[in-house]
Coordinates of C-alpha atoms and ligand atoms in Angstrom, one line a residue:
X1 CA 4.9 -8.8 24.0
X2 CA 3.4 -6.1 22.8
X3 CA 4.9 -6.3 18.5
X4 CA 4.3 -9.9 17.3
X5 CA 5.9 -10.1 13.9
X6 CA 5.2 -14.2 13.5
X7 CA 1.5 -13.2 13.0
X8 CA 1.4 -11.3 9.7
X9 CA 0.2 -13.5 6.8
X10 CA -0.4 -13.2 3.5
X11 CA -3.9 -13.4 2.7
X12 CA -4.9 -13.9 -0.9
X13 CA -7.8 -11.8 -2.1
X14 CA -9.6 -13.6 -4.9
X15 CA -12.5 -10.8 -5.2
X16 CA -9.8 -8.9 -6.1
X17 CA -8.2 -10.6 -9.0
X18 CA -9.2 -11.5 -12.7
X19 CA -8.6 -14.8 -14.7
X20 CA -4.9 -13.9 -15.1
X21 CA -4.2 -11.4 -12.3
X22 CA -3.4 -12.7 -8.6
X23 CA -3.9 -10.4 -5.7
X24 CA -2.7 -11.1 -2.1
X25 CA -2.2 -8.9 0.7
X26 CA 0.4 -9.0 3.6
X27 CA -1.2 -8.2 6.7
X28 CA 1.6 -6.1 8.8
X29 CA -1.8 -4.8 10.2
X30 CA -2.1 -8.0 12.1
X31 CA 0.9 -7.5 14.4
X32 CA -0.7 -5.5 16.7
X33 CA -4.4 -3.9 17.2
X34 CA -3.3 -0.4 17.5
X35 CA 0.1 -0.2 17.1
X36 CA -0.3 -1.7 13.5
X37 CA 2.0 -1.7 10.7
X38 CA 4.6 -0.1 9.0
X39 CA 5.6 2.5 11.5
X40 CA 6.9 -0.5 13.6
X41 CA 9.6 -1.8 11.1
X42 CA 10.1 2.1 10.2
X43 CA 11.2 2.7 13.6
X44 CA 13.4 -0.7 14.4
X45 CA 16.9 1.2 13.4
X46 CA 15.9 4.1 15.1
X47 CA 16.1 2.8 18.0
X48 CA 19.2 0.4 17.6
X49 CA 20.7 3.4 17.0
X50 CA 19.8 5.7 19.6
X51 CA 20.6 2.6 22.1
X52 CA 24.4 2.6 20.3
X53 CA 24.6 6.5 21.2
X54 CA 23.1 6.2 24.6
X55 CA 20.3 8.4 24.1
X56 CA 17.9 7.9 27.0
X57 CA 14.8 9.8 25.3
X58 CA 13.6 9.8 21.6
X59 CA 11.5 12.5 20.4
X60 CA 9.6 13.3 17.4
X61 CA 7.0 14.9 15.8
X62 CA 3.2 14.5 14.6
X63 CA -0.4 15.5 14.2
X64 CA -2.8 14.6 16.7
X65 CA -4.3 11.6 14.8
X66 CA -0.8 10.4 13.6
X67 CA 0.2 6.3 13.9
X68 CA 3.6 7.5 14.1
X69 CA 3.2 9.2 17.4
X70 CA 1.5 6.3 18.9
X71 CA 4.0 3.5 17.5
X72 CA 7.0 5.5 19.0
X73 CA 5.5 6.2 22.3
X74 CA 4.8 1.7 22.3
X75 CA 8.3 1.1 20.5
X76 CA 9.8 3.3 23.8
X77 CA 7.8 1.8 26.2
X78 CA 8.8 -1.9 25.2
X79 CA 12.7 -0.8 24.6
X80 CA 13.3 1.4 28.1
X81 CA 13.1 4.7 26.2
X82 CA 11.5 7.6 27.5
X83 CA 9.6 9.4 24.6
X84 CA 8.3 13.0 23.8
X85 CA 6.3 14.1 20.9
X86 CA 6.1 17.8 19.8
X87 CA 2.0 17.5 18.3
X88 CA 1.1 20.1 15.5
X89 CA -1.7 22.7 16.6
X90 CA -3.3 23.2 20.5
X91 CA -4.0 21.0 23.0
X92 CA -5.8 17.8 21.5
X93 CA -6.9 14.5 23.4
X94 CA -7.7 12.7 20.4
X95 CA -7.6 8.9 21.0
X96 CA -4.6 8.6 19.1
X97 CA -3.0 11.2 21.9
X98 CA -4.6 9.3 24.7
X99 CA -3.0 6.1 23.3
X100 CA 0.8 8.2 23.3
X101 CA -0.2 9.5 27.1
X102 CA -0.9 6.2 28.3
X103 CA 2.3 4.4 26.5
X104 CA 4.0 6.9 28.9
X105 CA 5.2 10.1 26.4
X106 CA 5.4 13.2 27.2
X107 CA 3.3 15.7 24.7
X108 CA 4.0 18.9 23.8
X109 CA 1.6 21.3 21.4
X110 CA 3.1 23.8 19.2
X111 CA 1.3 26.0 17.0
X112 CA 0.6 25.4 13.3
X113 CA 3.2 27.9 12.4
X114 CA 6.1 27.3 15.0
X115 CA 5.7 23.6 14.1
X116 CA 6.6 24.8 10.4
X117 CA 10.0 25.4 11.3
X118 CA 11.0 22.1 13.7
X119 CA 14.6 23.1 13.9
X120 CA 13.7 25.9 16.1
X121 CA 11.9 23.7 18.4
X122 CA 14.4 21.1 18.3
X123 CA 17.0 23.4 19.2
X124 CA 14.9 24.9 22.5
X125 CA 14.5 21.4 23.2
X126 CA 17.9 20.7 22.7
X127 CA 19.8 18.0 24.6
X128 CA 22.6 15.5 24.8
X129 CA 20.5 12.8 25.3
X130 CA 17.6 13.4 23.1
X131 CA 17.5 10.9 20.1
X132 CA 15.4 13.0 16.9
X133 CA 13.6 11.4 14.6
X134 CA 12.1 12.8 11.5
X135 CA 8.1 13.4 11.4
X136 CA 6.6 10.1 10.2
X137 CA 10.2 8.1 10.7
X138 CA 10.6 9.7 7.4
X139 CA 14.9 8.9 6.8
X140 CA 17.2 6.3 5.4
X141 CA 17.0 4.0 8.6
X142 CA 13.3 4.0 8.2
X143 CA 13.7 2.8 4.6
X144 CA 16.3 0.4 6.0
X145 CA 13.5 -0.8 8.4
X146 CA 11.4 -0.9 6.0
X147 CA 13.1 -3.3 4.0
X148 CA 12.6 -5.6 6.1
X149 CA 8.5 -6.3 5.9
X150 CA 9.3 -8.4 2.6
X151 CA 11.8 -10.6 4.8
X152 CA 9.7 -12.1 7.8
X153 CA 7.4 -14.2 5.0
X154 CA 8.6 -15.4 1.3
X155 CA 7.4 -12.4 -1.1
X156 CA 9.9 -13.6 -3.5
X157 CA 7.6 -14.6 -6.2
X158 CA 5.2 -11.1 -6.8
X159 CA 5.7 -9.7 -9.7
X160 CA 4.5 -6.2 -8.2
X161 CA 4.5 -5.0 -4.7
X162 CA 1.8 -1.9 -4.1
X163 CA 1.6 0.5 -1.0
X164 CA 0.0 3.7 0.0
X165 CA 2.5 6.6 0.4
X166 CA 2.9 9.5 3.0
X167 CA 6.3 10.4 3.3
X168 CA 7.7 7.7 0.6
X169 CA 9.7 5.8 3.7
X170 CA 8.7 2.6 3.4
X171 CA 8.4 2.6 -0.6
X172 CA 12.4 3.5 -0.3
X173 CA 12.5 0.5 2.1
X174 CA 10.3 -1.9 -0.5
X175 CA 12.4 -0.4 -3.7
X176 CA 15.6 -1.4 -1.7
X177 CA 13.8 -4.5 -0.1
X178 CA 12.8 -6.1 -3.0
X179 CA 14.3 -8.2 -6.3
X180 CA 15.1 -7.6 -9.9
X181 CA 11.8 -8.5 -11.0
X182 CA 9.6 -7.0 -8.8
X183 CA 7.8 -3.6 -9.8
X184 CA 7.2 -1.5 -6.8
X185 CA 4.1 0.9 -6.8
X186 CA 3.2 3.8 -4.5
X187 CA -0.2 5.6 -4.0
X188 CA 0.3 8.6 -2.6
X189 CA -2.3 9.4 -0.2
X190 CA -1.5 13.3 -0.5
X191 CA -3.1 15.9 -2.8
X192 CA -0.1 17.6 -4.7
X193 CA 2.8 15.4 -3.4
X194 CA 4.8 16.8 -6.1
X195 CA 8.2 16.0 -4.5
X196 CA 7.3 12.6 -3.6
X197 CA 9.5 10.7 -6.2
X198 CA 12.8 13.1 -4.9
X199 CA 12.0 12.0 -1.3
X200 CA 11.7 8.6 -2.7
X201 CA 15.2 8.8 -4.4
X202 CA 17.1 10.4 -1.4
X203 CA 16.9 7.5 0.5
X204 CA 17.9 4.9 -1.8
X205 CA 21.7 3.7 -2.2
X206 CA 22.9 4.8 -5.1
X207 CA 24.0 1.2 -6.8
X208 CA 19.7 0.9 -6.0
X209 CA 18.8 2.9 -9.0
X210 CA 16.3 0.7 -9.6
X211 CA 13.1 2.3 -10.9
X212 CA 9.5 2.5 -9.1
X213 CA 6.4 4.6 -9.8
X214 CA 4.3 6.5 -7.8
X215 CA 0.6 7.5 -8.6
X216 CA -1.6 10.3 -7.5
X217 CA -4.9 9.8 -8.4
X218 CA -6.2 8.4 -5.7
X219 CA -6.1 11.0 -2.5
X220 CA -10.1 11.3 -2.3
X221 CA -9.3 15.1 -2.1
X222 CA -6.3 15.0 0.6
X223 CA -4.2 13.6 3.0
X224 CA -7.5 12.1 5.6
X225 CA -10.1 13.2 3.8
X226 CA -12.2 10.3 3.7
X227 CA -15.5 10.9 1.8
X228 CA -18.7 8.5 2.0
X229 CA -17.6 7.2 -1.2
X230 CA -14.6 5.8 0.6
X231 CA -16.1 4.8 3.5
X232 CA -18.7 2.7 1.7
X233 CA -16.0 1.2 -0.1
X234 CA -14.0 0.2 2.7
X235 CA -17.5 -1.6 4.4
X236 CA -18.2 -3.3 1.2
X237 CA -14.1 -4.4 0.8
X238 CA -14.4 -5.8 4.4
X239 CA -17.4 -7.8 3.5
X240 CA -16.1 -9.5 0.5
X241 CA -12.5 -9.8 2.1
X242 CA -12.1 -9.5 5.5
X243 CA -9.7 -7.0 5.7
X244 CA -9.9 -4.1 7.6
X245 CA -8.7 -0.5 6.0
X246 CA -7.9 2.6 7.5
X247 CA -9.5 6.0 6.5
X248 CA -5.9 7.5 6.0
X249 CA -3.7 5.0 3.9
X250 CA -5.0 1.1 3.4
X251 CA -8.4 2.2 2.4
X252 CA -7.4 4.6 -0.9
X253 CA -4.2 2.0 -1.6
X254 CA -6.5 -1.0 -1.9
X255 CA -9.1 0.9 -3.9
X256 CA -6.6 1.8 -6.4
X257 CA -5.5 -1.4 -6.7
X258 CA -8.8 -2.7 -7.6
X259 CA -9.2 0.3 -9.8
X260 CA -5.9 0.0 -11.7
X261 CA -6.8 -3.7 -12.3
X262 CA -9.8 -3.0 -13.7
X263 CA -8.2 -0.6 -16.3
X264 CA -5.9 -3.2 -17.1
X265 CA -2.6 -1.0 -15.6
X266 CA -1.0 -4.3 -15.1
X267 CA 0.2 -7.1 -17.4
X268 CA -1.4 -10.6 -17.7
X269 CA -0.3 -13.2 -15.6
X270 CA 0.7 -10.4 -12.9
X271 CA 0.7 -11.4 -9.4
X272 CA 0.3 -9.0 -7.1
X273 CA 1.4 -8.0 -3.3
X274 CA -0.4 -5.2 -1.4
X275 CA 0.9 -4.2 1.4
X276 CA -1.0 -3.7 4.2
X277 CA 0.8 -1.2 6.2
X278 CA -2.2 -1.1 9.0
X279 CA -2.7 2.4 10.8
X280 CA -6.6 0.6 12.2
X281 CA -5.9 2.8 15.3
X282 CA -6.9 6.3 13.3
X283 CA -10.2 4.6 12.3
X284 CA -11.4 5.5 15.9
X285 CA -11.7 9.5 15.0
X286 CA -14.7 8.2 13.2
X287 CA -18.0 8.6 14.3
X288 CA -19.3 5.1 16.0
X289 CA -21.1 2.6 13.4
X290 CA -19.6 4.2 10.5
X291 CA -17.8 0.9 9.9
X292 CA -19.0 -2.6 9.8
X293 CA -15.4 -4.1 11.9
Ligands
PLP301 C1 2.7 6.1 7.8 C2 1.9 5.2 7.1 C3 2.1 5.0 5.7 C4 3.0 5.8 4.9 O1 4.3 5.6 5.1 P1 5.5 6.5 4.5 O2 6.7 5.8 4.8 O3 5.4 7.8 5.3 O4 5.2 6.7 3.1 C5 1.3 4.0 5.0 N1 0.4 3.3 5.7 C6 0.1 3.5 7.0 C7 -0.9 2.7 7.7 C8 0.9 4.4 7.7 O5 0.6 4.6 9.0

């Protein structure tokens, strides 16, 4: 089996915490080595419902280094799907594309600029049974999946649940997932992700008008960039904790977290959740020995 959802845990992080703040993590990484994460509990619905309508083919769309690409084309593999992924910009064989090839889908580059307008493409492409999904699962059965990471262990008793933000899926699927008296918190992992909250909000039922924040300080100058700073900090994280980052998402989430502790952002006796949403597999674009795991 290739998705093994009995193995996340959640790992308390004591490094992490003060004498009246608890930290823990839950380790969705841990479900699989490359296809880690979020983007498999993002897709779940998807796929039910493209099985309902008979679709025979899902397709979607991505950047060369995406872990959405590479969870679909594993996702289709393991549920009789065929799978094609439209990838932003000319021909690439990152590993992350390799990964897609091998899992069996069918790539096709498009230009920066033709990728800019996907209803176009999806319209050449068009076909009865073709089942769409939205760059980065990005929709309100993604949040739906989503939901669902707080359900396979007891994260009843957090007080705040924390997790890096791309599109704002899965913090729709934690606002929606989660109780009266949790706080949830997105990092946004994107330089000038103004529209973020509104994303956010559009995927939430509208008797869930229960509030969340999202904060933006913490990009390290854009979506991937990944200065030494961060990289040092995800060496010297691993070292005290264990835990594995990614240079995309994990890495700038649980550095905010530690940050936003430190500056005393949350309330005394606060006990907090960090999700760790995985994406290990886009580590591999960095050069060797830049990490320590
Ligand atoms: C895609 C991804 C996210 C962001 O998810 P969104 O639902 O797009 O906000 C966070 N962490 C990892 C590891 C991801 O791959």
């Amino acid at each position: 089996m290739l998705f093994d959802i009995n193995k996340i845990t959640i790992q308390q992080l004591s490094s992490l915490g003060t004498e009246n703040i608890k930290v823990s993590t839950l380790r969705t990484d841990l479900i699989h080595p490359i296809v880690s994460g979020n983007k498999w509990f993002k897709l779940r619905f998807y796929l039910e419902e493209a099985k309902r309508l008979k679709c025979n083919t899902i397709a979607s769309f991505g950047g060369a280094y995406s872990n959405h690409i590479v969870a679909l084309a594993a996702a289709c593999k393991i549920n009789g799907f065929k799978s094609v992924g439209f990838i932003r910009g000319e021909m690439n064989n990152s590993p992350s594309l390799q990964e897609a090839k091998a899992l069996g889908m069918q790539l096709h580059f498009i230009s920066r600029d033709a990728y800019k307008y996907k209803e176009v493409v999806m319209q050449e492409f068009a076909h009865n049974e073709w089942f769409w999904i939205n760059e980065g699962g990005y929709g309100i059965n993604g949040a739906l999946g989503a939901a669902t990471i707080l359900t396979d262990k007891d994260c009843s008793s957090f007080s705040h649940i924390i997790c890096a933000c791309g599109t704002g899926t899965m913090l729709a699927g934690l606002v929606i997932g989660s109780n009266e008296n949790q706080l949830v918190t997105g990092i946004s992992v994107l330089k000038n992700n103004i529209g973020l909250n509104d994303m956010v909000t559009a995927l939430l039922p509208l008797q869930k008008n229960k509030s969340f924040t999202t904060i933006h300080d913490y990009h390290f100058g854009g979506y991937a960039k990944h200065p030494a700073e961060l990289i040092d900090y995800m060496n010297q994280l691993f070292k005290r904790e264990q835990v594995p980052t990614d240079i995309v998402y994990t890495s700038k989430l649980f550095y905010a977290t530690e940050q936003l502790i430190k500056q005393q952002y949350f309330n005394p006796n606060s006990n907090i959740l960090i999700i760790h949403s995985g994406g290990l597999q886009g580590n591999r674009s960095l050069a060797p020995r830049s990490l320590v795991f």
